Short mmCIF file of C-alpha atoms in Angstrom, two decimals:
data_model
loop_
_atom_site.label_atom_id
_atom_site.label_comp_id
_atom_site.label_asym_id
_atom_site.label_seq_id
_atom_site.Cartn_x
_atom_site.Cartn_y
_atom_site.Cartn_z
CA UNK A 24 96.51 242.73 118.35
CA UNK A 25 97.31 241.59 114.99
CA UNK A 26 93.59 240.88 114.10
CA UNK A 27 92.66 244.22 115.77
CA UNK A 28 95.02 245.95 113.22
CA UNK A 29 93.44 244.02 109.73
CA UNK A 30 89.91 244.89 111.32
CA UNK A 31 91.12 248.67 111.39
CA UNK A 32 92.46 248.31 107.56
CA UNK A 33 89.86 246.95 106.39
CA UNK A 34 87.62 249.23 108.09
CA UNK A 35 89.44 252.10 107.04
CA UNK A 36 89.54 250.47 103.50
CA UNK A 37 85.68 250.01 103.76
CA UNK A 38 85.02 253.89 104.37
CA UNK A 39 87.94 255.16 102.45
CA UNK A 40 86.14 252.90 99.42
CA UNK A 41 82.39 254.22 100.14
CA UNK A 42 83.48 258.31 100.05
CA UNK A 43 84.74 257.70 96.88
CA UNK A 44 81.94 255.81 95.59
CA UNK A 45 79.38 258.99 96.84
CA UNK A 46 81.58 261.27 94.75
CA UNK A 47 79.86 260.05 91.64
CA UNK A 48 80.39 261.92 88.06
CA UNK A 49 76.94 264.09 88.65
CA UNK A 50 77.87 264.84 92.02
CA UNK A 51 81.27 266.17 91.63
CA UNK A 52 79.96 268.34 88.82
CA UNK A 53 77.50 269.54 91.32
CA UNK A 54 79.90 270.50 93.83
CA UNK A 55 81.66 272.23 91.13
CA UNK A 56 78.42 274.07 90.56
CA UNK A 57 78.35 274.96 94.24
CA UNK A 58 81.87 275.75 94.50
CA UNK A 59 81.51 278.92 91.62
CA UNK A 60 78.81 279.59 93.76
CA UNK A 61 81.12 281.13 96.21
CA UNK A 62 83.13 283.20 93.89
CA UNK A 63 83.09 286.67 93.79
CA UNK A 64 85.98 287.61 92.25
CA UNK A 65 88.82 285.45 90.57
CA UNK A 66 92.08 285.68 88.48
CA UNK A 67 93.78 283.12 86.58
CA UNK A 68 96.24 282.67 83.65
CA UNK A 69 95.46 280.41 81.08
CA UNK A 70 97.32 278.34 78.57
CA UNK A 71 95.39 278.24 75.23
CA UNK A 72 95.75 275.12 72.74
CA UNK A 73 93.28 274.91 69.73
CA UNK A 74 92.33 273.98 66.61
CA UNK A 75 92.85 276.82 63.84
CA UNK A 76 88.79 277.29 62.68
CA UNK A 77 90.31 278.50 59.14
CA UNK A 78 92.64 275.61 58.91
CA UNK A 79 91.77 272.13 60.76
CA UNK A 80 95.25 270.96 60.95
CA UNK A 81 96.68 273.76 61.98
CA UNK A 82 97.40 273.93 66.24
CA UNK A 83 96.97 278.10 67.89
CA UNK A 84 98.76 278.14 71.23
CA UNK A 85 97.93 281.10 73.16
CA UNK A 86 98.90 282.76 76.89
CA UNK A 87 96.15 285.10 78.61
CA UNK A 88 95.39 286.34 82.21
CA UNK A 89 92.24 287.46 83.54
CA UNK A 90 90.22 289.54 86.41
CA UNK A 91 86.72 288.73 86.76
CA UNK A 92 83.77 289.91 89.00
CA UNK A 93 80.67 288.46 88.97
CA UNK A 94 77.65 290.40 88.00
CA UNK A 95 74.83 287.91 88.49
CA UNK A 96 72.50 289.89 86.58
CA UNK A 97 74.35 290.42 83.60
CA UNK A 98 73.07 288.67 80.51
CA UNK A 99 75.88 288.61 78.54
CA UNK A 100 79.03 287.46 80.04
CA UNK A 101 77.98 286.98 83.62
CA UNK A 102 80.70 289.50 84.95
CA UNK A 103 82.74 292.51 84.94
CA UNK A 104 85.83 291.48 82.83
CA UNK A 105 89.78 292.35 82.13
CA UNK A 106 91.04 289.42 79.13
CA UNK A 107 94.82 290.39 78.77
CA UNK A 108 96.13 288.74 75.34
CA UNK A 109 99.84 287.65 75.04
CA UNK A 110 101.75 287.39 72.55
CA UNK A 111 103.99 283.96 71.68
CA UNK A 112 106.75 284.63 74.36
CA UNK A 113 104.61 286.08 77.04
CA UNK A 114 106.09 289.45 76.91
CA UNK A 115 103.71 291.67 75.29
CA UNK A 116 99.93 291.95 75.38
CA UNK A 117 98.64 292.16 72.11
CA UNK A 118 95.08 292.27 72.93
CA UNK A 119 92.86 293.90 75.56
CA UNK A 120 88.93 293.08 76.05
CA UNK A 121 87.63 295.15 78.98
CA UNK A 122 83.98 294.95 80.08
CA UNK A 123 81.72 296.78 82.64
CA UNK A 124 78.28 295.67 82.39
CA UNK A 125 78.08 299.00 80.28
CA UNK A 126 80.58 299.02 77.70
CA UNK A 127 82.62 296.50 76.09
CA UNK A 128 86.00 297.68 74.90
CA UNK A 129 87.96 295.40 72.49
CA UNK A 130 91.51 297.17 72.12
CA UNK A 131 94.56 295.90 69.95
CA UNK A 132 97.39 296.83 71.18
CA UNK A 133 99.26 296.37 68.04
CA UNK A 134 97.65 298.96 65.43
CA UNK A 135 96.04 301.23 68.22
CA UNK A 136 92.75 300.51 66.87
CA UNK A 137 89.89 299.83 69.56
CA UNK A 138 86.37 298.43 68.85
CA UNK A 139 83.46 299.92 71.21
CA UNK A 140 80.36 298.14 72.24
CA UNK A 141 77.99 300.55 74.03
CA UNK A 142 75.31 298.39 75.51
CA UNK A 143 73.82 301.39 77.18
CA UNK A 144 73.24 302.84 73.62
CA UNK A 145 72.11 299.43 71.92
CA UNK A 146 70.64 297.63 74.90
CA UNK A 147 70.18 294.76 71.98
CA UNK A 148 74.07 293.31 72.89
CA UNK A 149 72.73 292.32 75.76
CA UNK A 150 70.56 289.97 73.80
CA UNK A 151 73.57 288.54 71.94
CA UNK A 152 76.72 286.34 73.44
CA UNK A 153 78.71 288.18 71.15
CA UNK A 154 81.39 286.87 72.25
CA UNK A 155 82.83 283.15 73.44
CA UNK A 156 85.25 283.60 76.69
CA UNK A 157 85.00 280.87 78.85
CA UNK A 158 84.21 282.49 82.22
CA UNK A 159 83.81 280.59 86.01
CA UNK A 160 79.56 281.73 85.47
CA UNK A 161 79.77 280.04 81.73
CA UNK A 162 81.23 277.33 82.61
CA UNK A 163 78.76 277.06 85.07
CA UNK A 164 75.87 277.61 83.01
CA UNK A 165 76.76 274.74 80.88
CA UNK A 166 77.20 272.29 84.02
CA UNK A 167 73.84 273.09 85.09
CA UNK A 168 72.74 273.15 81.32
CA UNK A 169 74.15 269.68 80.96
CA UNK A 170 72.44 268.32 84.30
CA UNK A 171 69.37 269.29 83.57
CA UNK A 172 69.35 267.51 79.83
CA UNK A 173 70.44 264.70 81.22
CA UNK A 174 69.25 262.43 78.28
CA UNK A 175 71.23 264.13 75.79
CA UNK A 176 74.40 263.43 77.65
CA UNK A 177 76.47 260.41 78.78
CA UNK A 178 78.70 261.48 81.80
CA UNK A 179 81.54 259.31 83.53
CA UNK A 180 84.11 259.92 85.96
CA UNK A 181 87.17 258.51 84.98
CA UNK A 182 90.98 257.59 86.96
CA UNK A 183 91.76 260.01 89.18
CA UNK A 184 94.93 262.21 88.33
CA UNK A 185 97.45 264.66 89.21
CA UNK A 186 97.48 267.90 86.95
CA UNK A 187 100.47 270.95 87.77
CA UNK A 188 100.62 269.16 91.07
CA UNK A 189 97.14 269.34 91.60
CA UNK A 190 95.15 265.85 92.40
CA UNK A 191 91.85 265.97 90.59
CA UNK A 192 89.07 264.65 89.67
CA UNK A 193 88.20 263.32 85.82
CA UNK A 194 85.24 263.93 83.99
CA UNK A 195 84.08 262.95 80.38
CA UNK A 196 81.02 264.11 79.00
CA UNK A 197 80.29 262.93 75.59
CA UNK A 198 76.57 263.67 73.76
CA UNK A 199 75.02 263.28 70.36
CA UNK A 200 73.71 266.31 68.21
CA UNK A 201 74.55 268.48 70.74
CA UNK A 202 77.21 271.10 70.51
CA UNK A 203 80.29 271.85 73.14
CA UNK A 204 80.59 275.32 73.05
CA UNK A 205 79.13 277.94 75.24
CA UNK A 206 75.46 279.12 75.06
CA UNK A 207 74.67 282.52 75.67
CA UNK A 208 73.45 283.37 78.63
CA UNK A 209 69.77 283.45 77.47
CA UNK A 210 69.74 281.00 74.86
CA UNK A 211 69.12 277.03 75.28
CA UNK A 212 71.32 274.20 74.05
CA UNK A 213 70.96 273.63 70.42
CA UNK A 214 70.78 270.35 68.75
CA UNK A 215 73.49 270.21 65.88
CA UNK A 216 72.97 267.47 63.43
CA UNK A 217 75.24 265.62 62.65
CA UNK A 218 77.19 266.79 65.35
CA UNK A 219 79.26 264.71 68.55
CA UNK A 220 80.81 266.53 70.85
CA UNK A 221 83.03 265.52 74.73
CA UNK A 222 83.82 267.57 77.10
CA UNK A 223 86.64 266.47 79.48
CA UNK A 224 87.10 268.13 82.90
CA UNK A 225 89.84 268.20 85.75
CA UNK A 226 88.49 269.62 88.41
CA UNK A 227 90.39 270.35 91.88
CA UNK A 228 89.85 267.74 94.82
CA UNK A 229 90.18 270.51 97.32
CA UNK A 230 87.95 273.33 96.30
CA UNK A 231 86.07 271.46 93.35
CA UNK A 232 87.28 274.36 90.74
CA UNK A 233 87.49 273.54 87.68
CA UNK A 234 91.66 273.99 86.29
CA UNK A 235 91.15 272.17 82.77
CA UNK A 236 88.65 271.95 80.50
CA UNK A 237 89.07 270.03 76.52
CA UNK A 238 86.12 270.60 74.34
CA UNK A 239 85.80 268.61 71.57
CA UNK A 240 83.19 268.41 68.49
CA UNK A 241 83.13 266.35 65.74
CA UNK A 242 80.89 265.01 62.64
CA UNK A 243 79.43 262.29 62.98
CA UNK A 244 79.40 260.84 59.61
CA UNK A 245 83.18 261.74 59.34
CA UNK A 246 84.88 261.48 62.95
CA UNK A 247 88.10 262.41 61.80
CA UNK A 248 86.83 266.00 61.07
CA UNK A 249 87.62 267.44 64.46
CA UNK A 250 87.56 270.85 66.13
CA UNK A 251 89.02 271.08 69.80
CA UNK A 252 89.59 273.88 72.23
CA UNK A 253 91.94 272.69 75.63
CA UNK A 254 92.49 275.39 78.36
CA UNK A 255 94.56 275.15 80.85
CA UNK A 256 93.84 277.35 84.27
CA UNK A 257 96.54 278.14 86.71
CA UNK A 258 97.92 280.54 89.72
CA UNK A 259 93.86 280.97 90.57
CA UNK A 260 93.61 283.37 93.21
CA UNK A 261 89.47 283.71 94.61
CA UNK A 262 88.08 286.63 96.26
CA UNK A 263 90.38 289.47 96.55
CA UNK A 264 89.24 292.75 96.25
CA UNK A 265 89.87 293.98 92.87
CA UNK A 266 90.89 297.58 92.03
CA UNK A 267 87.81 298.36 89.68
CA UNK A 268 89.08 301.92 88.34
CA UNK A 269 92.46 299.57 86.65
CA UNK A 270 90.76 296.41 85.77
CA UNK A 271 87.26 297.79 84.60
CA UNK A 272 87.72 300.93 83.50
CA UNK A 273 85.94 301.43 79.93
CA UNK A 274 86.19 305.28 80.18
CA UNK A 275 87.94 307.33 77.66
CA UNK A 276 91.03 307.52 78.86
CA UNK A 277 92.41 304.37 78.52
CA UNK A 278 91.62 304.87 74.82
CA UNK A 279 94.05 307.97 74.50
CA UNK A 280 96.47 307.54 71.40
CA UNK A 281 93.85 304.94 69.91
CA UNK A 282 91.91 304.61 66.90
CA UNK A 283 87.94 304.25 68.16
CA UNK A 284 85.60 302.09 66.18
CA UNK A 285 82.07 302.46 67.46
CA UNK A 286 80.12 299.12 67.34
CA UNK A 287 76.47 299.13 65.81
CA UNK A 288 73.98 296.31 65.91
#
């Protein structure tokens, strides 16, 4: 009996061993490809921690929450979008970007100013990623992006580890003249000179989402030179129905009492 019961370990060590072996770096990214796939709609909050761009050693921590829905078609963004902005203690939002394949409404909450993109009016936007949010469809864009320029990438999936009581897996992309940060939508990857950049992921065992993503770029020639952006995601909920007239409504309305700036190309 007691040689029956080693056989069954070792068995069970022998598949347990070969599942994690198929889960390779390129194939969990592709089931993280897959599992955006699925998503309709999605909320998260987010914890913000990145370099200052106007001062390298200076650290920005910022809080957000967000509504998406995806618009498949959409060339900019990728969905209908509600970005609340908090400020330092989480009690006020300072900032409001809504967006409804239509218009893109950019209000501050602070001087009750608000900046108007009417992409109806100037179809051009729709040519431009105007702006850099890191949404589930960009984030998938660049996976598939990085897959498919597979020589200009070096990808390895590291320890295994537990993030907000989450077990995950570890990713770390690292490339050469290649930048991290988000393409648009209808633009390629473009080689940076000069450049390095890594990307490290966790992404969720269970659904393959995912919940942390560090994006790093550096010079070359002077390493120490560093920009980094490291967002946290958290308290995801996936397809609900979302109550479009609140989270995406661009009309007038919500503009009452505010200062409009009309956006021009």
């Amino acid at each position: 009996m007691k040689v029956i019961g080693i056989i069954c370990i070792i068995a069970t060590s022998i598949v347990f061993n070969s599942c994690k072996e198929k889960n390779t770096a390129l194939s969990i990214l592709q089931k993280s490809i897959n599992s955006i796939d699925t998503i309709e709609t999605v909320f998260y909050k987010q914890n913000v921690v990145r370099t200052n761009p106007r001062k390298l050693n200076d650290t920005i921590y910022t809080y957000r929450e967000m509504y998406f829905q995806r618009l498949s078609s959409d060339s900019v963004v990728g969905v209908k979008g509600h970005w609340y902005f908090y400020n330092d203690d989480k009690t006020k939002i300072t900032f409001e970007d809504v967006y409804d394949s239509d218009k893109l409404i950019r209000k501050n909450n602070q001087d009750s100013t608000a900046v108007r993109y009417d992409l109806i009016k100037y179809p051009e936007f729709k040519q431009t990623h105007f702006w850099g949010h890191n949404t589930p469809y960009a984030m998938q864009y660049v996976y598939k992006q990085i897959l498919q320029n597979m020589d200009s990438y070096k990808i390895q999936r590291l320890n295994d580890t537990i993030l907000n009581n989450t077990d995950c897996y570890q990713i770390i992309i690292n490339s050469e003249n290649k930048g991290s940060y988000l393409p648009g939508f209808k633009y390629k990857l473009i080689d940076v000179e000069n450049n390095g950049s890594v990307i490290l992921l966790n992404i969720d065992k269970s659904d393959y989402y995912p919940i942390r993503v560090r994006m790093e770029d550096y010079k070359i020639d002077n390493p120490k030179e560093r920009f980094f952006i490291d967002q946290l995601y958290f308290d995801l909920k996936f397809n609900f129905k979302i109550d479009d007239k609140k989270q995406f409504n661009t009309s007038d309305e919500i503009l009452n009492g505010f200062k409009i700036i009309e956006k021009t190309p």
